[in-house]
Structure formats: C-alpha cells, structure tokens
Coordinates of C-alpha atoms in Angstrom, one line a residue:
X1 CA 17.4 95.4 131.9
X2 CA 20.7 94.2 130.7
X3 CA 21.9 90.9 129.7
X4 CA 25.5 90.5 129.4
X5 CA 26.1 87.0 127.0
X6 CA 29.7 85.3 126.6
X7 CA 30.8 85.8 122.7
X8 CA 30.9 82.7 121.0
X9 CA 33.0 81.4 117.9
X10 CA 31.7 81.5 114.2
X11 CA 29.4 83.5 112.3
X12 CA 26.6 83.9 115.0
X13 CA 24.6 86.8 116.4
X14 CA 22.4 87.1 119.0
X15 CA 19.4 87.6 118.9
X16 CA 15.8 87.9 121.8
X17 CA 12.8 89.2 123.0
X18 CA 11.2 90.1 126.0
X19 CA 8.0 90.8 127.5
X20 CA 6.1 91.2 130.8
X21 CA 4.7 88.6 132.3
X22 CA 0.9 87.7 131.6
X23 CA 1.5 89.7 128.4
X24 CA 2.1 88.7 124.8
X25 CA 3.4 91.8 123.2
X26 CA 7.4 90.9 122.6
X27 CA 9.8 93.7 122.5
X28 CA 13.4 93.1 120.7
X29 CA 16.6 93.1 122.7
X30 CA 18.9 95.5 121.3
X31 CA 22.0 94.2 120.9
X32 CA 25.9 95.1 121.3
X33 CA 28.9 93.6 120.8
X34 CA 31.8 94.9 123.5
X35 CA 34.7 93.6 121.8
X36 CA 36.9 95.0 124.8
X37 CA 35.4 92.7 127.4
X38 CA 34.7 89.6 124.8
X39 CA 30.7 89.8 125.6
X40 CA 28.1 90.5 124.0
X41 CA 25.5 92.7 125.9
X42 CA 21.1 93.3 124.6
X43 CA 19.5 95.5 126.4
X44 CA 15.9 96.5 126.9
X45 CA 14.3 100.1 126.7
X46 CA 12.9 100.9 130.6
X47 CA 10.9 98.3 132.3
X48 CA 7.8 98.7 135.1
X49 CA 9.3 98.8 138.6
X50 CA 8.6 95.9 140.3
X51 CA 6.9 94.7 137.0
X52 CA 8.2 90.6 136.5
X53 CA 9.6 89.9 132.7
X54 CA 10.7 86.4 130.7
X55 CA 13.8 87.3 128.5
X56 CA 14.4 84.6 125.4
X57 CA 17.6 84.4 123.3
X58 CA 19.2 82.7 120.6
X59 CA 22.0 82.5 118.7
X60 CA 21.2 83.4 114.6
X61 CA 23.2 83.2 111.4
X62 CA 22.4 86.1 110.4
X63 CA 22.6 89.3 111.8
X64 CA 18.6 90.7 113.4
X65 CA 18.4 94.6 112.8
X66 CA 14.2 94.3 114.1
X67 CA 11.1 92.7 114.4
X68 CA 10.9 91.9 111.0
X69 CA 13.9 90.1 110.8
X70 CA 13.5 88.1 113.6
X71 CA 11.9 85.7 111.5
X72 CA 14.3 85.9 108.6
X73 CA 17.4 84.7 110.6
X74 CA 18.1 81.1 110.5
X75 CA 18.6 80.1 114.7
X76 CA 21.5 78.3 114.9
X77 CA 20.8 77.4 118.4
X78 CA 18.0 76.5 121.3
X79 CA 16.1 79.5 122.8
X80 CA 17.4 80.2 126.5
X81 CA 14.4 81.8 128.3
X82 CA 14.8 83.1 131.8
X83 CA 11.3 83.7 133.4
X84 CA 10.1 85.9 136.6
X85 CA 12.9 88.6 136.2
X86 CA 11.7 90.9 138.7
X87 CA 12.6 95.0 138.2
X88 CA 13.3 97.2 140.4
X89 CA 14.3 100.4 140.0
X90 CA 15.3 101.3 143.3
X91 CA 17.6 98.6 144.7
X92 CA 19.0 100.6 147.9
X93 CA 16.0 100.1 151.2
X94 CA 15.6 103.2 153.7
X95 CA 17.4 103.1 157.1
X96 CA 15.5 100.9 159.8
X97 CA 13.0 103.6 161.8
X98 CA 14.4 104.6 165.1
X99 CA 11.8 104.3 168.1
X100 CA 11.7 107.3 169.9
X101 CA 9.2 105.7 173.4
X102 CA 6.7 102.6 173.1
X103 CA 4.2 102.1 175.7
X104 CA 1.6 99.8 176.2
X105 CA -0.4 97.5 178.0
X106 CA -2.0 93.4 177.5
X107 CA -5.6 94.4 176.8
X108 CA -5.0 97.9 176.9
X109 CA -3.8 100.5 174.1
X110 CA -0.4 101.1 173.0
X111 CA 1.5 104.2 171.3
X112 CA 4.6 104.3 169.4
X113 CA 6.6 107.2 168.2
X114 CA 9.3 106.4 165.6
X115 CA 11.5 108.8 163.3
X116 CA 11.8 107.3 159.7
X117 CA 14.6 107.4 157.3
X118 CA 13.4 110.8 155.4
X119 CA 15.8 110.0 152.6
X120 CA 15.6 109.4 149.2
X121 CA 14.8 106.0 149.4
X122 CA 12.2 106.1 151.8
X123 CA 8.6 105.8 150.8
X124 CA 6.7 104.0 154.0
X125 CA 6.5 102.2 157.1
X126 CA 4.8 98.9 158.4
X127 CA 4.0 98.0 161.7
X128 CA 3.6 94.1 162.4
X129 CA 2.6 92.4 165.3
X130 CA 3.0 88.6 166.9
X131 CA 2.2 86.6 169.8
X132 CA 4.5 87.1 173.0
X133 CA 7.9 85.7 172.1
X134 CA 7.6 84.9 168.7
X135 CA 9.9 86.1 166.2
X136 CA 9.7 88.9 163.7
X137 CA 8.7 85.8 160.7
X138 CA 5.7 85.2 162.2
X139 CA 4.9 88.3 162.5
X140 CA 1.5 89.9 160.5
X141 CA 1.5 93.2 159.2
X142 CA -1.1 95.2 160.9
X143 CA -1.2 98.5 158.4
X144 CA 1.1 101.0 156.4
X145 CA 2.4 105.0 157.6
X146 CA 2.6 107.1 154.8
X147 CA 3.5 110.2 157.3
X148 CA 7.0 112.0 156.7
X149 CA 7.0 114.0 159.7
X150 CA 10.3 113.9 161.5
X151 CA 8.5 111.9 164.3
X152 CA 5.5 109.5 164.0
X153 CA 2.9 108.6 166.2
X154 CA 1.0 105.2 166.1
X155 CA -1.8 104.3 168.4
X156 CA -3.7 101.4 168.6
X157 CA -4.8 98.9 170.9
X158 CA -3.0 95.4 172.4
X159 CA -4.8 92.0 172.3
X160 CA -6.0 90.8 175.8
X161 CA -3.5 87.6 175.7
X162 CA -0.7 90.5 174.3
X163 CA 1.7 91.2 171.4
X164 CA 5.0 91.8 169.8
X165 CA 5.1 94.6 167.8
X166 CA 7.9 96.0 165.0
X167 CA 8.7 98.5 162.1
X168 CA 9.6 98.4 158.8
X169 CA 10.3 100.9 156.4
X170 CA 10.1 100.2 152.4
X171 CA 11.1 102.3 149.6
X172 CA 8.8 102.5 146.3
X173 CA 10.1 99.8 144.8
X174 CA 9.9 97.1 147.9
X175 CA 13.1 97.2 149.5
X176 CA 12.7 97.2 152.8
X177 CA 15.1 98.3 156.3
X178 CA 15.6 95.6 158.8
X179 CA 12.7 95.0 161.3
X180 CA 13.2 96.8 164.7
X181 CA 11.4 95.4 167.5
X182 CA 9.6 98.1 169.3
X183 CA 8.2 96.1 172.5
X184 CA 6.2 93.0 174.0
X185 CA 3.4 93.9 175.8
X186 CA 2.0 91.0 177.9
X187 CA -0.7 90.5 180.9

C-alpha cells in the first residue's frame, strides 16, 4: 500500500502504522520524502489480497527511524486514521464469458456452454439465476466453475414457474466481468 501525504511547513515528519483489520499487531509505515513532486510518500511491506487494513498517521517533531521511536517523537498533530482499506492485488477483471448455445425449458433442465476469458486474470465463473424479467441485481448466485477448458458445459435444472439465468467471471482477487445474460426460460 502506498500513501502519498502533501508536505507541510516546519520541522515535521511523518510518521504511522498500519494493521489488518480484527488484528492488533501494528507495522510502521516507511517513509519518504519526494522532494521533486513536494509529497511525502510511507509505504507498507506487501499486504493480503483482498485482506482490509486501517492506516494511522501523524505529523512528529522528530524524525521516527522504528518502532521504538514511535514513542519517543513528540506528535505535533491529530492521528488521521483511514479504516477498511481493502487490497487487492489484482485490480484488472477477466473478459465477460461468451455463451456459445443455451437451452432450456420452465420445469425442465437447461444447459449452457460458455468459453471463459483464459487469461491471466481469469480465475472463475458464476452462474446466477432470477425470476422471469427481473434484472441481473436481483439475481442469486447459484454455484462457481473452476473449469478452464476452452468451452464449458453447465447443466442443471429450471424452476417450474422459470428463470433468468447469467455469467460472471472473477479473477482471484474479486474483480469481476460484466454479467452476460444467457436466457429466460419460462412456462
């Protein structure tokens, strides 16, 4: 994580912790001063993807060189915390699945055969379902495909009163395509 801070006038240095939410071991922010861009910038060694961190920072008097000092500095300022920082370390989603053929029937079975994204970013695909006409939001997810075969096959069967049904790929770190409607199936 990095945290870019606007340099400020007088004797001050920043200084801050971080740590992962729900836990209460603190690691320093190491800092750097960018004279070239007038910010300062504190970074953090590499965090859990998709792991959620709180980041607090202060300006000292003095300048922090570790943990130990952290208490030694005088803060010449309020702490700023920033909680539920999120991480991801992947930030770029797979390509939407393309359906190859749906069928299906109300009451019946259906089958769906979809090529995913086989890229780098791809990791899985969901398929959701809703009631006739509703909209992808209301959608629930059924189950996950871990397959990476060029095409995919999904069976299953269709509610008596019918369905909706779409894909959605995600990479490993959440990111996910845009939902393609595959079909509505109703009696």
């Amino acid at each position: 994580m990095v945290l870019a801070v606007d340099d400020t006038t007088g004797p001050y240095y920043l200084g801050g912790q971080y740590w992962r939410e729900g836990s209460t071991q603190r690691f320093d922010l190491e800092v750097q001063q960018t004279p070239s861009d007038g910010k300062i910038v504190a970074r953090s060694l590499p965090n859990a993807d998709r792991g959620q961190y709180n980041v607090q920072v202060a300006w000292y008097t003095t300048r922090l060189t570790g943990p130990a000092t952290i208490g030694l500095g005088k803060r010449a300022s309020e702490y700023a915390t920033v909680t539920g920082i999120e991480v991801f370390a992947n930030t770029t989603p797979p390509d939407a699945p393309a359906v190859i053929s749906q069928s299906g029937t109300a009451g019946g079975s259906f089958t769906i055969i979809f090529a995913p994204d086989l890229g780098a970013n791809y990791h899985r695909t969901a398929l959701w379902r809703g009631v006739p006409g509703s909209t992808f939001a209301d959608a629930t997810l059924l189950r996950w495909n871990y397959d990476t075969s060029s095409e995919v096959a999904i069976t299953g069967s269709v509610p008596a009163d019918g369905a909706r049904y779409w894909l959605q790929s995600e990479n490993g770190s959440g990111k996910t395509s845009a939902a393609v409607l595959v079909g509505q199936y109703i009696p």
